[in-house]
Each structure stands twice: as structure tokens, then as C-alpha cells.
CSV table of C-alpha atoms and ligand atoms in Angstrom, one decimal:
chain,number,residue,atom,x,y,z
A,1245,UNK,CA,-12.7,21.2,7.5
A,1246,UNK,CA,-10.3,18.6,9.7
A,1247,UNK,CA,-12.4,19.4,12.7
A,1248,UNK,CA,-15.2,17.4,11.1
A,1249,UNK,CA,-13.4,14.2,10.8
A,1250,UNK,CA,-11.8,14.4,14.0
A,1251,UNK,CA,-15.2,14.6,15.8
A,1252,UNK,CA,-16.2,11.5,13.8
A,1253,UNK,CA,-12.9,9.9,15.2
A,1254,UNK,CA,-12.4,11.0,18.9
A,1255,UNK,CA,-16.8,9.5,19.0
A,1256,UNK,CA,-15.5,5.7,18.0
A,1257,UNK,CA,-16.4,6.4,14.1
A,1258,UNK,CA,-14.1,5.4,11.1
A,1259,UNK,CA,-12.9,8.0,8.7
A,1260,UNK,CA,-10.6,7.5,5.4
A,1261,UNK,CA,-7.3,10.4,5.0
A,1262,UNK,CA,-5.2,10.5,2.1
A,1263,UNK,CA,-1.2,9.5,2.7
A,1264,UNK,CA,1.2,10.1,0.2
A,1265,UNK,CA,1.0,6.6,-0.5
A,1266,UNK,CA,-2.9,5.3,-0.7
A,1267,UNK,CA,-5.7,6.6,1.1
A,1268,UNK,CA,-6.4,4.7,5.1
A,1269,UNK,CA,-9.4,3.8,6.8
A,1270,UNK,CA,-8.3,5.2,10.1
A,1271,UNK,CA,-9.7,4.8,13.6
A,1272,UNK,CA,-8.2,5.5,16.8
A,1273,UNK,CA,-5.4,3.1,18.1
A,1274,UNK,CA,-6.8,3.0,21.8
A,1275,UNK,CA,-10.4,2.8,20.5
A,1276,UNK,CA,-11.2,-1.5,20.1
A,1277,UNK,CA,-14.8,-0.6,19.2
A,1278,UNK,CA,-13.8,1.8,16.5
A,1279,UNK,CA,-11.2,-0.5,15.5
A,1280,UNK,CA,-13.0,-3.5,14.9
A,1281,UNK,CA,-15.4,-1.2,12.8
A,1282,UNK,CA,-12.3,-1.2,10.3
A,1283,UNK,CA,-12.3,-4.8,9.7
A,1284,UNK,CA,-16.1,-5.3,9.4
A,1285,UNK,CA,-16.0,-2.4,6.8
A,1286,UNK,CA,-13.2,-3.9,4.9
A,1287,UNK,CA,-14.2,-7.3,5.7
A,1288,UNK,CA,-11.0,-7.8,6.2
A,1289,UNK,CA,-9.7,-11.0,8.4
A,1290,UNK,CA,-9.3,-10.7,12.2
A,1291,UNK,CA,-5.9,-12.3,11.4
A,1292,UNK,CA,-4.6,-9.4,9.6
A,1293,UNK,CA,-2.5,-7.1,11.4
A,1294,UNK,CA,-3.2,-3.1,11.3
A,1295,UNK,CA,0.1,-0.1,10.8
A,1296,UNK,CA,-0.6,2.1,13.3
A,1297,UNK,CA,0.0,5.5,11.6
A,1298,UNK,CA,2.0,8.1,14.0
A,1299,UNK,CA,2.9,12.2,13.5
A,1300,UNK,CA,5.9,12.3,15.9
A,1301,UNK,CA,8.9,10.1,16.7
A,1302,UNK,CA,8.5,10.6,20.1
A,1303,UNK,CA,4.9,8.2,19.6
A,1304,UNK,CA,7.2,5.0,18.4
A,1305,UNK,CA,7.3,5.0,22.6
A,1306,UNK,CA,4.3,4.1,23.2
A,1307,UNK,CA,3.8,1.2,20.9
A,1308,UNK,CA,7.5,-0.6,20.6
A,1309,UNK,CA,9.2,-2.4,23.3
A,1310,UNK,CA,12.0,-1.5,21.9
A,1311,UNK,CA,13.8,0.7,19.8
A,1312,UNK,CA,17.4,-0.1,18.2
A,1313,UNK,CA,20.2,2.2,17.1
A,1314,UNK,CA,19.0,0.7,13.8
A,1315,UNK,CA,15.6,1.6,13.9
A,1316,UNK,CA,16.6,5.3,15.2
A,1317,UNK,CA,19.2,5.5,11.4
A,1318,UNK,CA,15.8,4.1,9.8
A,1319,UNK,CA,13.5,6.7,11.4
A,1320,UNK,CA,15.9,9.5,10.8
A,1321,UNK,CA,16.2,8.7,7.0
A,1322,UNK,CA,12.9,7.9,5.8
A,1323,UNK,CA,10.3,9.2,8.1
A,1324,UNK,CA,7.7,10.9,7.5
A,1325,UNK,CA,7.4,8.5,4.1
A,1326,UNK,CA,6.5,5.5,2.7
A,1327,UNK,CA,8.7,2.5,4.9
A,1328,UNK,CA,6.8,0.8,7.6
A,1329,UNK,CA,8.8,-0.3,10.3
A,1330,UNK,CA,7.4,-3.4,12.7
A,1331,UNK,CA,8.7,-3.4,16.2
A,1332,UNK,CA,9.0,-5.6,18.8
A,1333,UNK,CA,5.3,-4.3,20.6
A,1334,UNK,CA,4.4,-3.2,24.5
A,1335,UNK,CA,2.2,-5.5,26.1
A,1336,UNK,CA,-0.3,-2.9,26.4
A,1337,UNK,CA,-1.2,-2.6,22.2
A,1338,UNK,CA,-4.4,-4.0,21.3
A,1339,UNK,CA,-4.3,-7.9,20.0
A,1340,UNK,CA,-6.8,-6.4,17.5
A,1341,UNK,CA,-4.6,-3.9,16.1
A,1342,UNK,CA,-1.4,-6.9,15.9
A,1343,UNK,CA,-3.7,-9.7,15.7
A,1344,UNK,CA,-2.1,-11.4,18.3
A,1345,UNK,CA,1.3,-10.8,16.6
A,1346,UNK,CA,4.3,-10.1,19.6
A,1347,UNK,CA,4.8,-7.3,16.8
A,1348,UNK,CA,3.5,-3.8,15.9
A,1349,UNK,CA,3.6,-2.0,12.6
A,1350,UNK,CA,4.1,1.8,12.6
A,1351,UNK,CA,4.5,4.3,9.9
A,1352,UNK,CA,4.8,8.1,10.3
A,1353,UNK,CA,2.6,9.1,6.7
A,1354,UNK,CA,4.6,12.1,4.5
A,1355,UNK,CA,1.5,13.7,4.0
A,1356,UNK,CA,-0.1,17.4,5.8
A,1357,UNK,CA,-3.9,16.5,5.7
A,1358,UNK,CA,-2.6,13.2,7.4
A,1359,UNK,CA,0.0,14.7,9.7
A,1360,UNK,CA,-2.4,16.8,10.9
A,1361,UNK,CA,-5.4,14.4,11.3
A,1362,UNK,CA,-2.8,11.9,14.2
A,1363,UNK,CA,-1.6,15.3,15.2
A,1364,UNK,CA,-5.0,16.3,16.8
A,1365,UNK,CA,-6.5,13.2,16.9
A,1366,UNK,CA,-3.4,10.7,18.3
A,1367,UNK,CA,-2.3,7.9,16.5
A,1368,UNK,CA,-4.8,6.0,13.8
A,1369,UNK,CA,-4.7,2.1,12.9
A,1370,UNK,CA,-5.4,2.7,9.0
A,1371,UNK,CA,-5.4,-0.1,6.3
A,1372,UNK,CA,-6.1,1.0,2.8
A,1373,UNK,CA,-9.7,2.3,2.5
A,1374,UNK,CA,-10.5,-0.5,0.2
A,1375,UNK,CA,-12.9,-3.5,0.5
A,1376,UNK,CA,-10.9,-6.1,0.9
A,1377,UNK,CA,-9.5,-7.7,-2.2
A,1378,UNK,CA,-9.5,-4.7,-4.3
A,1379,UNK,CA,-7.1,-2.1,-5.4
A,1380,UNK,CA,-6.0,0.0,-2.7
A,1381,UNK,CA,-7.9,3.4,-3.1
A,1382,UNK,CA,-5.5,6.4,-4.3
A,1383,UNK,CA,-8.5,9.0,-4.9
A,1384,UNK,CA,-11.5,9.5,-2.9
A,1385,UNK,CA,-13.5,8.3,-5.2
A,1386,UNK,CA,-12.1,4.7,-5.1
A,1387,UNK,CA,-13.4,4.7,-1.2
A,1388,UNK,CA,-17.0,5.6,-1.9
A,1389,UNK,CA,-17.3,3.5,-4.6
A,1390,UNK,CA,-16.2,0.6,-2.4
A,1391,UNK,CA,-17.9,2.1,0.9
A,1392,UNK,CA,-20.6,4.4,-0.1
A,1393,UNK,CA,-21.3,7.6,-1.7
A,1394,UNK,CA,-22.2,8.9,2.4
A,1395,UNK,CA,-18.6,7.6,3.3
A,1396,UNK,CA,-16.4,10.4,5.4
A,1397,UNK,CA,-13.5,10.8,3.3
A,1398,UNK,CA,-10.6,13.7,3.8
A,1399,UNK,CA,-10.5,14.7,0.7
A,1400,UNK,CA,-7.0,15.5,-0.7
A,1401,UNK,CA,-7.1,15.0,-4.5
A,1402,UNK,CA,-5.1,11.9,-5.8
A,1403,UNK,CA,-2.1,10.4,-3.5
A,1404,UNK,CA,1.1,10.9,-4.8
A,1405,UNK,CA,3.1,7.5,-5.1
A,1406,UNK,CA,-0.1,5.6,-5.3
A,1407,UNK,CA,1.5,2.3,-4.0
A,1408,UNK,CA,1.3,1.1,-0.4
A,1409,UNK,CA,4.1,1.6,1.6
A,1410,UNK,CA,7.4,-0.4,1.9
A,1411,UNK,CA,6.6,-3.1,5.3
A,1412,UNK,CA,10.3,-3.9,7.0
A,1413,UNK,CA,10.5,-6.1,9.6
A,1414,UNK,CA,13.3,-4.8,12.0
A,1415,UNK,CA,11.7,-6.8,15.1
A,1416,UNK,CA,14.6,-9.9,14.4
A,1417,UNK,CA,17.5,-10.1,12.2
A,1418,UNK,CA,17.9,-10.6,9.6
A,1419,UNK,CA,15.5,-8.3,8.8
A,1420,UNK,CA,13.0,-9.0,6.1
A,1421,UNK,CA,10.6,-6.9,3.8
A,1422,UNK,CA,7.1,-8.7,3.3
A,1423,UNK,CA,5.9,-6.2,0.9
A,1424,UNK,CA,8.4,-3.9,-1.7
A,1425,UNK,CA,7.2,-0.2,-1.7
A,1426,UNK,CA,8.7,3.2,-3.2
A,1427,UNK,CA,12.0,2.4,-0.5
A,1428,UNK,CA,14.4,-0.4,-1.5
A,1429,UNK,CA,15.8,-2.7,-0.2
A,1430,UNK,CA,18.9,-1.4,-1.4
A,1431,UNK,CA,18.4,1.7,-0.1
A,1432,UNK,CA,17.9,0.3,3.8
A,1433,UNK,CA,21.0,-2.1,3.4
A,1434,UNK,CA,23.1,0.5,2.0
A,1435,UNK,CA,21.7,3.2,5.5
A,1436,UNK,CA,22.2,0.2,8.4
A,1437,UNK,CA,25.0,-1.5,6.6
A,1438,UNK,CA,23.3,-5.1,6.5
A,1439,UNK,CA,22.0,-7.2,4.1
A,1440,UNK,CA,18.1,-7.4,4.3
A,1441,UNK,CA,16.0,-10.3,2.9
A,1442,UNK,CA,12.9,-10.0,0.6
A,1443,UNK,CA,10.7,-12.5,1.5
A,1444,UNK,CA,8.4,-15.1,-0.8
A,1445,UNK,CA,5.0,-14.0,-0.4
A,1446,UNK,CA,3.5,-17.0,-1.1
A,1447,UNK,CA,6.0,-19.1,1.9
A,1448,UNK,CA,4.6,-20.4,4.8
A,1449,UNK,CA,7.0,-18.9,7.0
A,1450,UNK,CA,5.9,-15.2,5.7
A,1451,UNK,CA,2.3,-16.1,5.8
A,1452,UNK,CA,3.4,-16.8,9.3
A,1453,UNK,CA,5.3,-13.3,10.2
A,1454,UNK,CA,3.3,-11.1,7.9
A,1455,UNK,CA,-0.4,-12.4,7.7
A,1456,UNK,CA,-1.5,-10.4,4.9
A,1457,UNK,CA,1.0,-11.3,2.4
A,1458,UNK,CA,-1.4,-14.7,2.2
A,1459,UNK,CA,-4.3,-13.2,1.0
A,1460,UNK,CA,-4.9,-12.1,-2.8
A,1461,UNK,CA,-5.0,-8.7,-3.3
A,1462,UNK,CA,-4.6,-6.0,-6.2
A,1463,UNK,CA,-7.5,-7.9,-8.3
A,1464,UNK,CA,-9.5,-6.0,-10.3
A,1465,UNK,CA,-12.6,-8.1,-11.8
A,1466,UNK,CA,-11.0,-8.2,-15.3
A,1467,UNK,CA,-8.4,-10.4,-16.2
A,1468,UNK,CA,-4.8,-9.2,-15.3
A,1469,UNK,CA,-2.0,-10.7,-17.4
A,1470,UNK,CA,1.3,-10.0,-19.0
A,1471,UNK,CA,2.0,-8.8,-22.0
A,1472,UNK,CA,3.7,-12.4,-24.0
A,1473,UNK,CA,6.2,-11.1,-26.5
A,1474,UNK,CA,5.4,-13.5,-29.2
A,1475,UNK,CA,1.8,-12.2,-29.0
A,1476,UNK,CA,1.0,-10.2,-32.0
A,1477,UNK,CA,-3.0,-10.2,-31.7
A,1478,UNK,CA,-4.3,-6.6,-30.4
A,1479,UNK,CA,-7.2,-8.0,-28.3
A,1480,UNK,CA,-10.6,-6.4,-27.9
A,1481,UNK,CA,-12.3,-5.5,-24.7
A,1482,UNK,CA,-8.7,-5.5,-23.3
A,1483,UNK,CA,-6.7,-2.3,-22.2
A,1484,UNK,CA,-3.3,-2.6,-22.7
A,1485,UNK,CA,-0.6,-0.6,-19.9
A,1486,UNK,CA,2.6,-0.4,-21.9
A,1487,UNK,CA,6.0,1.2,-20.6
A,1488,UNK,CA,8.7,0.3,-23.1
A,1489,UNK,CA,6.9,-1.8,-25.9
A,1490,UNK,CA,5.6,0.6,-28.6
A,1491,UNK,CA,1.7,0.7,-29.0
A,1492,UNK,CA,0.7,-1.3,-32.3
A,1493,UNK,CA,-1.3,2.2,-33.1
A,1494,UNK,CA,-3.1,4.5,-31.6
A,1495,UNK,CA,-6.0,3.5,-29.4
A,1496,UNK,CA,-7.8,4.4,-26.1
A,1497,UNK,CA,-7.4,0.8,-25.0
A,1498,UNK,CA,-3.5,1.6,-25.3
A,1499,UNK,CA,-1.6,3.5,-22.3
A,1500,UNK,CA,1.9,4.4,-23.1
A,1501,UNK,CA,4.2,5.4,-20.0
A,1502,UNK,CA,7.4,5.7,-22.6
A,1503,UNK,CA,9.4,4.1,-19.5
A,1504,UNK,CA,8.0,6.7,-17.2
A,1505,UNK,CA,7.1,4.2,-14.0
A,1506,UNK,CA,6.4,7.0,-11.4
A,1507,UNK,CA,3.5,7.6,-13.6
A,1508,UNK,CA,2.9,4.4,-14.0
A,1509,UNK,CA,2.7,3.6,-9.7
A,1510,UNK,CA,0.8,7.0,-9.5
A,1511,UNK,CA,-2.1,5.5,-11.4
A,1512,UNK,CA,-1.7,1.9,-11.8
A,1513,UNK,CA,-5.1,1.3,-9.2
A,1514,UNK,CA,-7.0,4.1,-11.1
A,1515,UNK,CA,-6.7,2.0,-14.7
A,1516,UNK,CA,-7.1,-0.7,-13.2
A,1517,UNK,CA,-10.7,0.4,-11.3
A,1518,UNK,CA,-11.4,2.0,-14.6
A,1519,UNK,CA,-10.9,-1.4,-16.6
A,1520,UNK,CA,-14.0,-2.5,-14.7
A,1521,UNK,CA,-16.2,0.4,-15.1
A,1522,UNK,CA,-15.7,0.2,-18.6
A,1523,UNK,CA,-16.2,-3.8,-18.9
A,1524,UNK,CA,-12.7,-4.5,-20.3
A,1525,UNK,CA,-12.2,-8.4,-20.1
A,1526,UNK,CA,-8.5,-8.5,-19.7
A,1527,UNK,CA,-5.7,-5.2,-18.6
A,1528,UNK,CA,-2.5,-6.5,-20.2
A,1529,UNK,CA,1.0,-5.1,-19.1
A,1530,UNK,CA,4.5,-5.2,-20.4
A,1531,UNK,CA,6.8,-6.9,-18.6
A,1532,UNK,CA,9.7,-5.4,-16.5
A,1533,UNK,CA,13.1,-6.2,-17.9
A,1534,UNK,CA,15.6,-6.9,-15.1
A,1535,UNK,CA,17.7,-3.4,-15.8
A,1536,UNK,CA,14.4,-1.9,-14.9
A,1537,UNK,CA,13.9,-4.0,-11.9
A,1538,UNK,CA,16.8,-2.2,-10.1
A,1539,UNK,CA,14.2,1.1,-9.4
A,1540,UNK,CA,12.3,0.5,-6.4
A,1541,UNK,CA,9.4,1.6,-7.6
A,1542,UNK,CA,9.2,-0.6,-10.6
A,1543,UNK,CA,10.1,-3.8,-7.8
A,1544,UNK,CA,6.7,-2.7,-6.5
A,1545,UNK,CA,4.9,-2.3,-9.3
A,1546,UNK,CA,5.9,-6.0,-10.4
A,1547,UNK,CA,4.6,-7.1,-6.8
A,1548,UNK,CA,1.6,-5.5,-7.0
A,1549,UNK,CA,1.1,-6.7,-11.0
A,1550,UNK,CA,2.3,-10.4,-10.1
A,1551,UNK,CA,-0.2,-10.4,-7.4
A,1552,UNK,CA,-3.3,-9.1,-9.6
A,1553,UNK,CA,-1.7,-11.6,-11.9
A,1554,UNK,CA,-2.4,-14.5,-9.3
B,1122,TXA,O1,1.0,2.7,2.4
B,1122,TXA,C1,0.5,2.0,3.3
B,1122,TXA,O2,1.1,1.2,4.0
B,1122,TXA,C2,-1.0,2.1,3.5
B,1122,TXA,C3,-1.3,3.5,4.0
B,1122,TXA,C4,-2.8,3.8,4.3
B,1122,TXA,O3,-0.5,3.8,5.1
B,1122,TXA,N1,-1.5,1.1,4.4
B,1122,TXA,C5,-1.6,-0.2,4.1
B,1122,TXA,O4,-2.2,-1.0,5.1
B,1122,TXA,O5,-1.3,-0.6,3.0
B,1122,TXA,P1,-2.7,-2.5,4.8
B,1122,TXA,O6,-3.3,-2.9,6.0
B,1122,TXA,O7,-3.5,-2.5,3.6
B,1122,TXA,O8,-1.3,-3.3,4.6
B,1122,TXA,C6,-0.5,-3.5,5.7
B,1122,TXA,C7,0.4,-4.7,5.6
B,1122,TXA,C8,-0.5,-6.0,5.6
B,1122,TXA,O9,0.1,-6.9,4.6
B,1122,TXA,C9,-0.2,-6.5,7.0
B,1122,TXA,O10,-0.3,-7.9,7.1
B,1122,TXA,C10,1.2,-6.1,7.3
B,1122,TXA,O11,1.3,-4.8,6.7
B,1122,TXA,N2,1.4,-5.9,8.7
B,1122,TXA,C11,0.8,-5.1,9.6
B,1122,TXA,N3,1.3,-5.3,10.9
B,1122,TXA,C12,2.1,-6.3,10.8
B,1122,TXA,C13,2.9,-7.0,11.8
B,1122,TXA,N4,2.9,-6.7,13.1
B,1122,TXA,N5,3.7,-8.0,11.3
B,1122,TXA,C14,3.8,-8.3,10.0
B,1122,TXA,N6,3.1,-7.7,9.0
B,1122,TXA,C15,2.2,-6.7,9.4
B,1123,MG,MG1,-4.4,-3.1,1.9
């Protein structure tokens, strides 16, 4: 079944593979042909660096010039799994993959059907398998509804965290996340014994370091917004993601998560591809109270809602 899509691969094609995070759109690192296939399928811009997904430490070699006693306590801790790490890079990685960056992303994915793909294949640049703009896919179905029903995708059922990956800068101190993922902040600060910045999205600086962060992302077509507390009107043609707030009654425009945000990350995408398939006008979520903004999972979520939010 894997043999198929490493054929497609190893002959300059693009293929999507699930991560425990969000499905990729993977083509081979060395391949610039293949890799500029990713972007045209995306339509992604040229200015927006690639993670070049790995299956062994011993492949962080190839891509980063250098790596620091840091990054090796990083590696060690949280590898395979969701933290991207960006390195100082070779000279020798492609500007396509860093878009011209003196940097390279690299991830190793915690999840078999992917571990085994770069295992046979080599190491894969991979952005989520979504057009550009939308939610990041977590099923397979999300990338053929965005690239085709014909679409090669490794089918692996639903990801598991459903959020993209944590993206840590460890190329310069201090170091700096540019996107929160299902690994803290906390968490790194509290391994290397540093403090670690979160950076503004919106900055100049971080559009700068981390091109991506510029662009909107997240959006489904309908209207994203959160729930205002003095708001007692229960909206039509609006679905309504609730964690703490008790549903006014029971409804099928109403999602309950009773506080349970792992749920919540696993299929935040999913409702939110689903709110346009069924024509809702606006998806309205609960806000996250700041006792609840100390799990790293519900810092992402709030990233990921803000930026649907706009
Ligand atoms: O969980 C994930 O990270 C998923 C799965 C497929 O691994 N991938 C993913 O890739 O979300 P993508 O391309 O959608 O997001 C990667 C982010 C972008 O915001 C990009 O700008 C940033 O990482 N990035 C990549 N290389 C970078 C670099 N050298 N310097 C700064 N930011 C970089
Ligand atoms: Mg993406």
C-alpha cells in the first residue's frame, strides 16, 4: 500500500501522508521540480518557507549547519512529535525549500504511516495539504476536497492532535516560537533552562523571520467570531463551538466540549470545513479564560481561532 506513494514520490510527483498533527503535501527535499509542484498546488507564496519532515536524528546532518547542545536536549525530549525546530541551514538546501531564509525547518512526525513514508523515501518538504488559506486538512477527505477527488492521499483515518505543529526558532537566541502548537513554551524553557519569547504574529520583524505568520490562514468561508458574553441572542445559520459556557438548549448548531479541549484541537478544522458545507453564516466560539490559557493546547487553539477571527 506505501509502495504506491513512494513510486509517485521517488518519479518527481506530490503525495499527501497523515502526521499526528495535520496531514502534508510531501515531495522529495532534493527534488526542485517536485517541490515547486507543492506550491503551485497550494498556491502557496514562493516566500513561504517549507519543514522538511525527517525519520532519524542522524538526518538533522544533512540539513543544519549546526547543531547545539540545546537542540540535541530539544531533539531528545520531543522528537518524533509535534515541535518544529529551525536551524541554522547547509549551503547546500534548496532556496525553494527555505525561500532564501539562512534557515531550515525540520520536524521528525510522531506518526508510523509517516515514519515509514521518509524512511523509504528520504526526507519530504510537506506543508499542510490544504489550498492555501484554508483549514489545515486533518482527514483525507479535507485534501480531496481542496485538491481533487483523484488526489494521492495515504490514507490514515483522522490525525490525532489535529493542530499544526509547535515552530521554534533555535537558529539565534533568544529563541522564539512563531506559531504555539500542542508543545509549550513552558515546557521548552522549563527542558533548556531559558526563557523563550512568543512572538506577535502580526510584527514586522516575525513577518520577517517566519514568512508565513503574515498571511491569513485558518478561514473558513463563514464568519468566525467570539462568543460576546453579554450576547443572549441564539443566532440562526450559526454553529456555536462551546467548551465551558452551557448550551442555551439542545441543538445541532450547538457543540459542547464540557472543557474537554483535546477534543476540541482534534476536530476544530473538521467543524469548521463542515460549517461551509452546510451554509452556516457565522461559527461562534467561547472564549478561553486565562486559567485555561496555561494548557498548551488551548494557547493553540486561541492562535488558530484569533487568526480565523482576523
Ligand atoms: O504540523 C505541522 O507542522 C504540519 C505537518 C504537515 O507537519 N506542517 C505545517 O506546515 O503546518 P506549513 O507549511 O503549513 O507551516 C509551516 C510554518 C509556516 O508558517 C512557515 O512560514 C514556517 O513554518 N517556517 C518554515 N520554515 C521556516 C524557516 N526557515 N524560518 C521561519 N519559519 C519557517
Ligand atoms: Mg499550513
Amino acid at each position: 500500500m506505501l509502495d504506491r506513494y513512494v513510486t509517485l514520490l521517488q518519479s518527481g510527483e506530490i503525495v499527501a501522508f497523515p502526521t499526528e498533527t495535520v496531514y502534508g503535501l510531501g515531495a522529495m527535499a532534493t527534488n526542485p521540480d517536485a517541490i515547486k509542484k507543492v506550491f503551485e498546488t497550494k498556491g502557496r507564496p514562493s516566500d513561504n518557507p517549507l519543514i522538511v519532515h525527517i525519520s532519524d536524528i542522524d538526518q538533522v546532518e544533512s540539513f543544519a549547519a549546526e547543531i547545539s547542545e540545546d537542540a540535541k536536549k530539544l531533539m531528545e525530549a520531543f522528537w518524533p512529535g509535534p515541535l518544529t525546530l529551525i536551524f541554522k541551514k547547509k549551503p547546500e538546501v534548496l532556496d525553494l525549500i527555505t525561500a532564501g531564509l539562512n534557515t531550515v525547518a525540520l520536524r521528525w512526525p510522531n506518526h508510523p504511516s509517516a515514519q515509514k513514508l521518509i524512511s523509504i523515501a528520504g526526507p519530504l518538504v510537506a506543508p499542510s495539504a490544504n489550498s492555501s488559506g484554508k483549514p489545515s486538512p486533518t482527514k483525507a477527505e479535507h485534501v480531496k476536497e481542496d485538491f481533487g477527488h483523484d488526489f494521492p492521499v495515504l490514507n490514515a483515518g483522522e490525525t490525532d492532535i489535529g493542530l499544526e505543529s509547535t515552530v521554534l526558532d533555535i537558529s539565534s537566541e533568544p529563541y522564539t516560537i512563531y506559531r504555539p502548537g500542542a508543545i509549550s513554551a513552558e515546557q521548552i524553557s522549563e527542558l533548556i533552562g531559558k526563557t523563550v519569547d512568543q512572538e506577535v504574529p502580526s510584527s514586522k520583524n516575525t513577518a520577517a523571520k517566519s514568512p508565513g505568520t503574515k498571511y491569513s490562514h485558518y478561514t473558513p468561508a463563514a464568519k468566525v467570531m467570539w462568543l460576546s458574553p453579554h450576547d443572549t441572542s441564539f443566532w440562526d445559520e450559526t454553529l456555536y463551538l462551546l467548551h465551558t459556557t452551557h448550551p442555551p438548549y439542545n441543538s445541532n448548531r450547538v457543540v459542547f466540549y464540557d472543557g474537554d479541549f483535546k477534543r476540541m484541537a482534534h476536530e476544530l478544522y473538521d467543524r469548521f470545513r463542515q460549517a461551509d458545507h452546510q451554509n452556516y453564516k457565522r461559527v461562534v466560539v467561547d472564549p478561553f479564560a486565562n486559567d485555561q490559557l496555561q494548557d498548551p493546547l488551548v494557547q493553540a487553539l486561541h492562535n488558530r481561532i484569533s487568526k480565523a477571527i482576523g
